[in-house]
XYZ file of C-alpha atoms in Angstrom:
612
model
C 105.495 108.163 62.334
C 102.102 107.937 60.661
C 98.841 109.129 62.146
C 95.836 107.295 60.764
C 93.463 107.742 63.673
C 90.141 105.915 63.647
C 88.061 107.817 66.234
C 85.791 105.744 68.462
C 83.689 107.095 71.296
C 80.959 105.316 73.111
C 77.390 106.504 73.082
C 77.247 107.656 76.690
C 80.235 109.954 76.268
C 78.718 111.412 73.106
C 75.516 112.145 74.992
C 77.513 113.877 77.726
C 79.390 115.920 75.143
C 76.156 117.103 73.560
C 74.781 118.049 76.969
C 77.816 120.176 77.718
C 78.141 121.869 74.359
C 74.537 122.291 73.251
C 73.219 123.834 76.476
C 71.332 127.121 76.240
C 72.777 130.012 78.252
C 70.846 130.591 81.454
C 71.390 134.359 81.393
C 69.648 136.666 78.917
C 71.589 137.517 75.789
C 72.939 141.394 75.727
C 90.983 111.713 62.590
C 88.403 111.102 59.308
C 84.748 111.916 59.557
C 82.223 112.807 56.928
C 81.538 116.469 56.301
C 77.833 116.153 57.134
C 76.650 115.220 60.626
C 76.982 111.477 61.004
C 75.054 108.971 63.057
C 76.357 108.293 66.554
C 79.363 105.979 66.300
C 79.008 102.435 67.548
C 79.942 101.790 71.155
C 83.506 100.675 71.777
C 83.920 96.884 71.706
C 83.863 95.150 75.106
C 87.527 94.182 74.815
C 88.461 97.877 75.185
C 86.601 98.365 78.458
C 89.595 97.550 80.647
C 91.884 99.956 78.804
C 89.310 102.745 78.744
C 88.733 102.401 82.466
C 92.440 102.111 83.275
C 94.591 104.909 84.625
C 97.926 103.091 84.415
C 99.743 99.951 83.325
C 103.027 98.337 84.345
C 105.580 97.912 81.533
C 108.245 95.258 82.159
C 111.237 94.865 79.834
C 112.848 91.658 81.047
C 114.686 88.866 79.266
C 117.908 86.989 78.501
C 119.894 90.184 78.208
C 118.728 91.664 81.483
C 122.069 92.137 83.264
C 123.999 90.013 83.796
C 123.555 88.867 80.190
C 122.943 85.152 79.636
C 123.967 83.540 76.363
C 122.162 80.279 77.041
C 118.394 80.005 77.441
C 118.519 77.249 80.060
C 121.104 79.151 82.106
C 118.895 82.258 82.076
C 115.825 80.288 83.108
C 117.773 78.650 85.951
C 118.943 82.063 87.157
C 115.367 83.319 87.093
C 114.069 80.396 89.126
C 117.008 80.197 91.512
C 116.717 83.936 92.121
C 113.168 83.464 93.382
C 111.159 84.942 90.506
C 107.475 85.149 91.448
C 104.504 86.296 89.408
C 102.865 87.470 92.636
C 105.648 90.013 93.158
C 105.003 91.646 89.800
C 101.287 91.718 90.457
C 101.869 93.355 93.865
C 104.048 96.008 92.227
C 101.323 96.682 89.660
C 98.808 97.168 92.464
C 101.050 99.755 94.148
C 100.895 102.020 91.089
C 97.197 101.235 90.538
C 97.957 99.493 87.240
C 95.064 97.702 85.573
C 97.314 95.766 83.222
C 100.849 94.426 82.888
C 102.633 94.524 79.529
C 105.459 91.978 79.443
C 108.247 92.800 76.984
C 110.384 89.654 76.924
C 110.141 88.718 73.251
C 112.077 91.904 72.598
C 114.687 92.477 69.900
C 117.408 93.729 72.247
C 116.623 91.379 75.108
C 117.419 88.174 73.207
C 114.005 87.359 71.667
C 113.235 85.233 74.714
C 109.818 83.598 74.999
C 108.709 83.063 78.597
C 106.551 80.098 77.699
C 107.159 76.477 76.548
C 106.993 76.644 72.761
C 106.640 74.056 70.019
C 108.004 76.565 67.480
C 111.827 76.638 67.453
C 113.775 79.763 66.559
C 114.756 81.582 69.756
C 114.941 81.065 73.502
C 111.815 79.504 75.035
C 111.526 78.609 78.715
C 110.451 75.225 80.028
C 108.747 76.944 82.935
C 105.482 78.583 81.966
C 106.359 82.053 83.245
C 103.716 83.748 81.096
C 101.022 81.341 82.255
C 101.927 81.887 85.901
C 101.750 85.652 85.441
C 98.341 85.498 83.747
C 96.951 83.348 86.560
C 98.371 85.533 89.346
C 97.204 88.727 87.661
C 93.674 87.432 87.047
C 93.333 86.644 90.733
C 93.777 90.365 91.442
C 91.666 91.652 88.542
C 94.716 92.658 86.476
C 95.099 91.882 82.768
C 98.269 90.709 81.016
C 99.312 91.943 77.572
C 102.213 90.411 75.648
C 104.753 92.549 73.813
C 105.684 91.357 70.304
C 108.514 92.775 68.212
C 108.699 93.015 64.437
C 112.453 93.608 64.290
C 115.273 91.056 63.729
C 118.097 93.577 63.307
C 119.557 93.068 66.796
C 119.905 89.307 66.427
C 123.699 89.347 66.967
C 124.141 92.593 68.907
C 125.851 90.835 71.835
C 128.391 89.077 69.628
C 126.515 85.794 69.257
C 123.413 84.671 67.393
C 120.062 84.876 69.175
C 117.939 83.496 66.328
C 118.098 79.874 65.138
C 117.214 79.925 61.449
C 118.291 76.316 60.961
C 115.901 74.964 63.598
C 112.991 77.035 62.329
C 113.711 76.025 58.711
C 113.615 72.371 59.705
C 110.322 72.964 61.499
C 108.812 74.675 58.421
C 110.324 72.292 55.874
C 111.849 75.124 53.885
C 114.670 77.640 54.146
C 113.761 80.660 56.266
C 116.317 83.262 57.336
C 115.123 84.693 60.637
C 117.644 87.528 60.442
C 115.685 89.084 57.546
C 112.455 90.979 58.034
C 110.370 88.589 55.883
C 111.819 85.544 57.635
C 111.380 87.010 61.100
C 107.889 88.158 60.164
C 106.926 84.579 59.293
C 108.449 83.233 62.519
C 106.767 85.773 64.775
C 103.512 85.311 62.839
C 103.500 81.672 63.949
C 104.109 82.748 67.536
C 101.001 84.931 67.609
C 98.850 81.924 66.797
C 100.649 79.666 69.241
C 100.114 82.143 72.057
C 96.450 82.712 71.183
C 95.777 78.978 71.288
C 97.819 78.364 74.435
C 96.602 81.295 76.566
C 92.850 81.938 76.304
C 93.085 84.387 79.230
C 95.819 86.549 77.705
C 94.237 89.972 77.206
C 96.090 91.295 74.204
C 99.219 92.084 72.217
C 101.366 95.228 72.423
C 103.028 95.427 69.026
C 106.227 97.385 68.413
C 105.679 98.745 64.899
C 104.662 96.543 61.940
C 106.113 93.795 59.777
C 105.110 93.592 56.126
C 104.681 89.811 56.391
C 102.040 90.306 59.103
C 100.129 92.827 57.051
C 100.346 90.814 53.819
C 98.962 87.745 55.602
C 96.160 89.554 57.434
C 97.503 88.894 60.919
C 95.438 91.502 62.724
C 92.237 90.550 60.956
C 92.787 86.925 61.932
C 93.391 87.895 65.547
C 90.120 89.806 65.492
C 88.356 86.732 64.103
C 89.927 84.133 66.376
C 90.192 86.165 69.567
C 87.750 89.097 69.476
C 88.377 89.520 73.212
C 92.028 90.495 72.690
C 93.150 94.109 72.525
C 95.769 95.293 70.055
C 98.093 98.200 70.801
C 100.679 99.632 68.452
C 103.749 101.727 69.106
C 104.788 104.778 67.062
C 102.027 104.678 64.449
C 98.269 104.874 64.539
C 96.923 101.864 62.673
C 93.101 101.854 62.453
C 92.602 98.200 63.352
C 94.442 98.721 66.641
C 92.455 99.420 69.800
C 95.111 101.767 71.158
C 98.135 103.723 70.001
C 101.110 104.095 72.350
C 103.490 107.057 72.437
C 107.042 106.775 73.729
C 108.592 109.010 76.350
C 109.929 112.313 75.053
C 112.062 114.951 76.721
C 112.403 118.694 76.319
C 108.972 119.692 77.571
C 108.269 122.556 79.953
C 107.494 121.561 82.637
C 109.536 118.358 82.193
C 106.680 116.098 83.295
C 104.317 117.470 80.650
C 104.394 114.234 78.656
C 101.130 114.915 76.782
C 102.703 117.876 74.975
C 104.545 115.301 72.845
C 101.456 113.230 72.024
C 100.250 113.405 68.431
C 96.961 111.453 68.492
C 93.757 113.405 69.256
C 90.908 112.397 71.522
C 88.750 110.346 71.585
C 91.309 107.807 70.325
C 92.328 105.350 73.042
C 95.885 106.479 73.751
C 98.745 105.423 75.991
C 102.013 107.065 77.012
C 104.889 104.765 77.905
C 107.726 106.232 79.937
C 110.721 105.041 81.915
C 110.469 105.446 85.675
C 114.265 105.575 86.230
C 115.828 108.875 85.164
C 118.486 107.330 82.954
C 119.535 104.049 81.380
C 117.868 101.527 79.110
C 114.299 100.309 79.094
C 115.645 97.182 80.822
C 117.872 96.619 83.836
C 121.456 97.423 82.820
C 123.132 96.451 86.076
C 122.781 99.825 87.799
C 120.379 101.053 90.434
C 119.370 104.161 88.498
C 117.928 107.213 90.296
C 114.193 107.837 90.215
C 112.691 111.342 90.296
C 109.475 111.037 92.238
C 108.125 114.419 91.144
C 108.771 113.723 87.461
C 106.929 110.404 87.554
C 104.020 111.620 89.666
C 103.747 114.609 87.331
C 103.594 112.385 84.266
C 101.010 110.159 85.921
C 98.783 113.157 86.670
C 99.442 114.841 83.319
C 98.322 111.732 81.454
C 95.167 111.372 83.525
C 94.477 115.045 82.820
C 94.573 114.388 79.079
C 92.721 111.032 78.956
C 95.977 109.183 78.276
C 96.967 105.924 79.983
C 100.305 105.856 81.838
C 102.346 102.769 80.907
C 105.114 102.985 83.506
C 108.281 101.107 82.643
C 110.092 99.509 85.583
C 113.345 97.642 84.942
C 113.101 94.323 86.754
C 116.310 92.434 87.527
C 116.896 88.804 86.503
C 115.080 87.516 89.586
C 112.126 89.789 88.801
C 112.726 92.139 91.725
C 113.025 95.873 91.172
C 116.250 97.766 91.871
C 116.091 99.514 95.286
C 115.322 103.037 94.040
C 112.469 101.820 91.836
C 111.185 99.707 94.714
C 111.222 102.795 96.907
C 109.142 104.643 94.307
C 106.441 101.968 94.039
C 106.291 101.768 97.837
C 105.750 105.535 97.880
C 102.966 105.318 95.296
C 101.186 102.662 97.340
C 100.421 105.243 100.021
C 100.414 108.378 97.848
C 97.672 107.475 95.370
C 94.729 106.316 97.546
C 93.850 109.745 99.059
C 93.521 111.314 95.594
C 92.483 108.242 93.620
C 88.975 109.471 92.834
C 90.565 112.394 90.945
C 92.629 110.042 88.753
C 90.291 107.092 88.175
C 86.933 107.168 86.447
C 87.746 110.586 85.005
C 88.518 112.220 81.676
C 90.942 114.999 80.927
C 89.438 118.449 81.417
C 89.636 121.286 78.891
C 88.995 119.128 75.838
C 85.972 117.383 74.321
C 84.836 116.092 77.722
C 84.358 119.597 79.089
C 86.106 121.117 82.070
C 88.055 124.230 82.921
C 91.353 125.180 81.293
C 94.544 123.219 82.048
C 98.131 124.355 81.556
C 99.973 127.462 82.696
C 98.170 129.435 85.398
C 99.121 132.401 87.577
C 102.539 133.141 89.057
C 104.286 130.139 87.483
C 101.633 127.625 88.546
C 100.886 124.719 86.219
C 98.332 121.953 86.326
C 95.572 119.806 84.891
C 91.844 119.226 85.169
C 90.048 115.925 85.444
C 86.287 115.528 85.092
C 84.330 112.717 86.769
C 82.627 110.541 84.160
C 79.610 109.763 86.327
C 79.231 113.323 87.613
C 80.469 115.894 85.062
C 79.697 118.641 87.568
C 82.614 117.384 89.669
C 85.995 118.597 88.431
C 89.409 118.186 90.013
C 92.093 120.860 89.835
C 95.568 119.298 89.989
C 98.272 121.836 90.860
C 101.430 119.995 89.822
C 103.641 123.086 89.974
C 102.677 125.483 92.745
C 102.806 129.258 92.185
C 106.104 130.917 92.996
C 104.857 133.202 95.738
C 101.065 133.356 95.867
C 98.901 131.266 98.158
C 96.297 130.960 95.442
C 95.798 129.653 91.912
C 93.793 131.277 89.130
C 92.567 129.405 86.085
C 90.090 130.036 83.290
C 86.650 128.710 84.249
C 85.517 127.907 80.660
C 81.962 128.922 81.512
C 81.385 126.712 84.569
C 79.732 128.323 87.587
C 81.516 127.091 90.715
C 79.535 126.049 93.775
C 82.250 124.921 96.191
C 85.946 124.045 96.341
C 87.406 121.431 98.680
C 90.937 120.248 99.367
C 90.629 116.605 98.329
C 93.189 115.312 100.830
C 92.042 117.195 103.904
C 88.389 117.851 103.160
C 88.913 121.544 103.992
C 86.452 123.924 102.333
C 88.466 126.480 100.385
C 87.791 130.164 99.842
C 87.364 131.110 96.205
C 86.377 133.946 93.935
C 84.961 133.692 90.424
C 84.773 136.619 88.063
C 85.738 137.770 84.551
C 86.042 134.195 83.303
C 88.431 132.937 85.960
C 88.309 130.940 89.173
C 90.712 131.848 91.988
C 91.191 129.357 94.803
C 92.420 131.330 97.791
C 94.187 130.858 101.082
C 96.099 127.735 100.115
C 98.526 126.925 102.906
C 98.901 123.156 102.459
C 100.780 122.461 99.248
C 101.531 118.869 98.362
C 105.060 118.326 97.095
C 103.814 116.876 93.799
C 100.058 117.319 93.268
C 97.774 119.551 95.306
C 94.241 118.475 94.369
C 91.032 120.462 94.762
C 87.577 119.020 94.184
C 85.507 121.687 92.438
C 81.744 121.277 92.240
C 80.193 123.177 89.343
C 76.934 123.510 87.470
C 76.980 120.977 84.650
C 75.856 123.393 81.974
C 78.176 126.165 80.896
C 77.089 129.781 80.969
C 77.793 132.750 78.757
C 78.432 130.740 75.581
C 76.216 130.720 72.514
C 74.876 127.217 71.807
C 76.619 125.098 69.216
C 74.979 125.260 65.786
C 73.461 128.659 66.582
C 76.681 130.175 65.219
C 77.416 129.618 61.525
C 81.028 129.332 60.354
C 82.597 129.845 56.943
C 86.251 129.942 55.871
C 88.283 131.187 52.945
C 89.717 127.700 52.499
C 88.731 124.191 53.548
C 89.936 120.742 52.665
C 87.346 118.509 51.028
C 85.468 116.624 53.719
C 86.575 119.010 56.498
C 84.304 122.055 56.117
C 84.132 125.160 58.252
C 80.668 124.082 59.427
C 82.434 121.543 61.653
C 83.814 124.422 63.732
C 80.483 125.135 65.418
C 78.613 121.825 65.225
C 79.377 120.796 68.819
C 81.073 117.577 67.659
C 84.762 117.197 68.423
C 85.084 114.174 66.129
C 84.519 116.462 63.111
C 86.918 119.283 62.392
C 87.858 121.990 59.944
C 91.055 121.688 57.910
C 92.410 124.787 56.154
C 93.808 122.651 53.315
C 97.346 123.891 54.032
C 96.273 127.477 53.371
C 97.726 130.025 55.783
C 97.005 132.937 55.944
C 93.365 131.940 56.153
C 90.293 133.442 57.773
C 87.223 132.085 59.540
C 84.031 134.129 59.761
C 81.486 133.438 62.497
C 77.889 134.609 62.011
C 75.861 135.048 65.218
C 72.605 135.361 63.248
C 71.944 138.918 64.370
C 73.768 141.639 66.265
C 74.693 140.262 69.673
C 77.268 140.749 72.374
C 80.632 139.052 71.834
C 83.182 138.887 74.651
C 85.590 136.083 73.750
C 86.393 133.127 71.533
C 87.247 129.687 72.893
C 89.292 127.556 70.484
C 89.895 123.824 70.657
C 92.522 123.140 68.038
C 93.013 119.557 66.941
C 95.400 117.774 69.307
C 97.231 115.914 66.547
C 100.598 117.643 66.760
C 103.125 118.109 69.596
C 103.337 121.478 71.314
C 106.909 121.699 72.499
C 109.746 123.525 70.801
C 112.577 121.221 69.817
C 114.896 123.858 68.373
C 117.349 123.290 71.204
C 117.543 119.685 69.990
C 118.238 120.689 66.389
C 114.664 120.371 65.173
C 112.097 123.076 64.521
C 108.784 123.472 66.313
C 106.287 120.718 65.491
C 103.083 122.429 66.578
C 100.496 122.938 63.839
C 98.632 125.452 65.999
C 97.783 129.106 65.445
C 100.544 131.649 66.047
C 99.824 135.180 64.759
C 96.202 136.190 64.442
C 93.821 139.155 64.450
C 90.092 139.482 65.056
C 87.697 141.973 63.457
C 83.979 142.764 63.873
C 81.242 143.672 61.402
C 77.514 144.270 61.700
C 76.772 143.564 58.029
C 79.539 141.175 56.929
C 80.949 143.697 54.463
C 82.266 146.613 56.446
C 84.989 145.644 58.890
C 86.541 148.040 61.314
C 90.094 147.962 62.590
C 91.044 144.692 64.338
C 89.779 144.546 67.908
C 92.535 142.112 68.797
C 95.889 141.315 67.207
C 98.267 139.002 69.032
C 100.091 135.659 69.279
C 98.308 132.549 70.511
C 100.452 130.305 72.675
C 101.279 126.820 71.380
C 99.501 124.863 74.085
C 97.032 122.022 74.472
C 93.447 122.420 75.648
C 91.007 125.281 75.136
C 92.660 128.596 74.207
C 90.839 131.888 74.729
C 90.879 135.135 72.788
C 89.303 137.950 74.824
C 87.524 140.596 72.769
C 86.163 142.995 75.346
C 82.390 143.270 75.324
C 81.086 144.534 71.998
C 77.993 144.247 69.824
C 78.481 142.570 66.459
C 76.971 140.005 64.159
C 80.081 138.813 62.327
C 83.451 137.927 63.827
C 86.411 137.352 61.549
C 89.391 135.391 62.871
C 92.339 135.925 60.535
C 95.115 133.378 61.057
C 98.313 134.843 59.696
C 100.779 132.104 60.677
C 101.142 128.825 62.555
C 103.967 127.673 64.825
C 105.487 125.088 62.494
C 108.232 125.966 60.079
C 108.906 124.916 56.483
C 111.485 122.444 57.765
C 108.670 120.410 59.338
C 106.410 119.850 56.296
C 104.153 117.405 58.124
C 102.824 120.269 60.262
C 103.715 123.408 58.310
C 100.493 125.365 57.626
C 98.479 122.227 58.422
C 95.880 124.014 60.502
C 93.039 121.957 61.991
C 90.446 123.137 64.519
C 87.822 120.974 66.251
C 85.537 123.633 67.700
C 85.223 127.388 68.190
C 82.694 128.734 70.666
C 81.672 132.353 71.051
C 81.162 133.706 74.542
C 79.044 136.688 75.513
C 79.653 136.684 79.261
C 81.062 134.871 82.251
C 79.510 133.067 85.209
C 79.773 134.964 88.451
C 79.752 132.920 91.627
C 79.360 134.599 94.976
C 82.766 134.775 96.639
C 83.128 132.252 99.444
C 85.216 133.170 102.451
């Protein structure tokens, strides 16, 4: 997979970011960007608004080879119609999971390359009934967008023992020999289909593209789509192509906890990012004839985890030939219909907390608890604590406050005011007796400006190594779209200059979220994380004489802000020596490839009066 992120963040979010990171302490003191500060990036194009505002989408793999397999296009279409297929049903299912869009994967390599629309371009199954048109119309009536999946891959053309692609018919149509079973031939065929669909469906919202075909790239397909249909979004799977509006990441397993899907994501904010995952526990991406089990907790956890990391949840449901969902998947969507509304404000109109949008620290908390933060876009002082794994024994949760003074805590479902205590950099929500089975949500009202942290740009950063265009100055400029790159040099050290002797209590590190964080050694592959492992921190008043390290430890491989506590000492210079990273030589893409967005220096912690 290739990561060629093209960061894009709208002006309002940038203004919010500056407000959070450039604020002056209220208490007395004791992806590729240019190296220099750049002008504010242009606002995101209007076509992206739906995706940026979305929490979830419905992914439907459905076609000729949905079980029972049909070898004949007309027979499949008859079975669909006779079975009672209805676009309204799919739209209703999307509404249950609060999906803003439906991605229809019917022109899929392993589902028979079926096209659910009447087509003038021969080459594979095309229906006489305008299934795609019906879906677009029904979805629009409910404010839902439709995106069409397009494959680049002809290799499965005869997987079922018969030929799915008709090279002879397409050759006659083109007036030349074209072999659809080859990548160039299939690329030309599918290229024609893009233009047919664009002309036929002016209300289609975009294309979800499964990888790339060289023919498309050589003939400027994406550029032409941009020119002809600037309203259409483009999403790509498994690689981050700059011209795409969004990059999608496939479901991975092996995380701890198992629902922590974002730990496998390799594209950093503020890139528009999606995570597609199968709702059934096992089986194919399409209905294989079995009513597969569905783990409610796993899917709710992924839904919340993605919202807590500004990632869209593309939830794959395996519709049967008649379009209906198997019973266990139907039971899950029925559950979500009633489960989501009471906590919807914590999942919609929010950004993930603990990253460039501000917010307290997500991840592992006290006593085995685990969870995420979301931050309201319109009111950054409102944060939501999502406890997706409750503590083993305690009736409370403790998480790092990241400098936010807490005013009140409320159980979002019940409205109950919660007792809390805030001290030493942590918030403890107390007396929790009502635990939700999947996501206990607390609304936390905070002061918008963080306390106890030296303002960005007031701290100067240098490093013993930096890649050209990614200088150490980016570490303390308050801009998460610029970052420092160690130029593959580890060990490496970063020195922070406070300007004069001041109090230093901790470091807060936001490492670049461009690598996974989960250990795959049990699956025969070494750790992928490019994050800091062994480190030590030293102090100096003059920049020349350094005492013994004040801290020497291992930093966990985890997403979100990581903290290094230093006690409370007076110093001017702080040296962070990074001795190793988590990746191994067997993973050269990430080995020693250290990148850090921001480092902030804290001198104290907010102290809220305990509420009982």
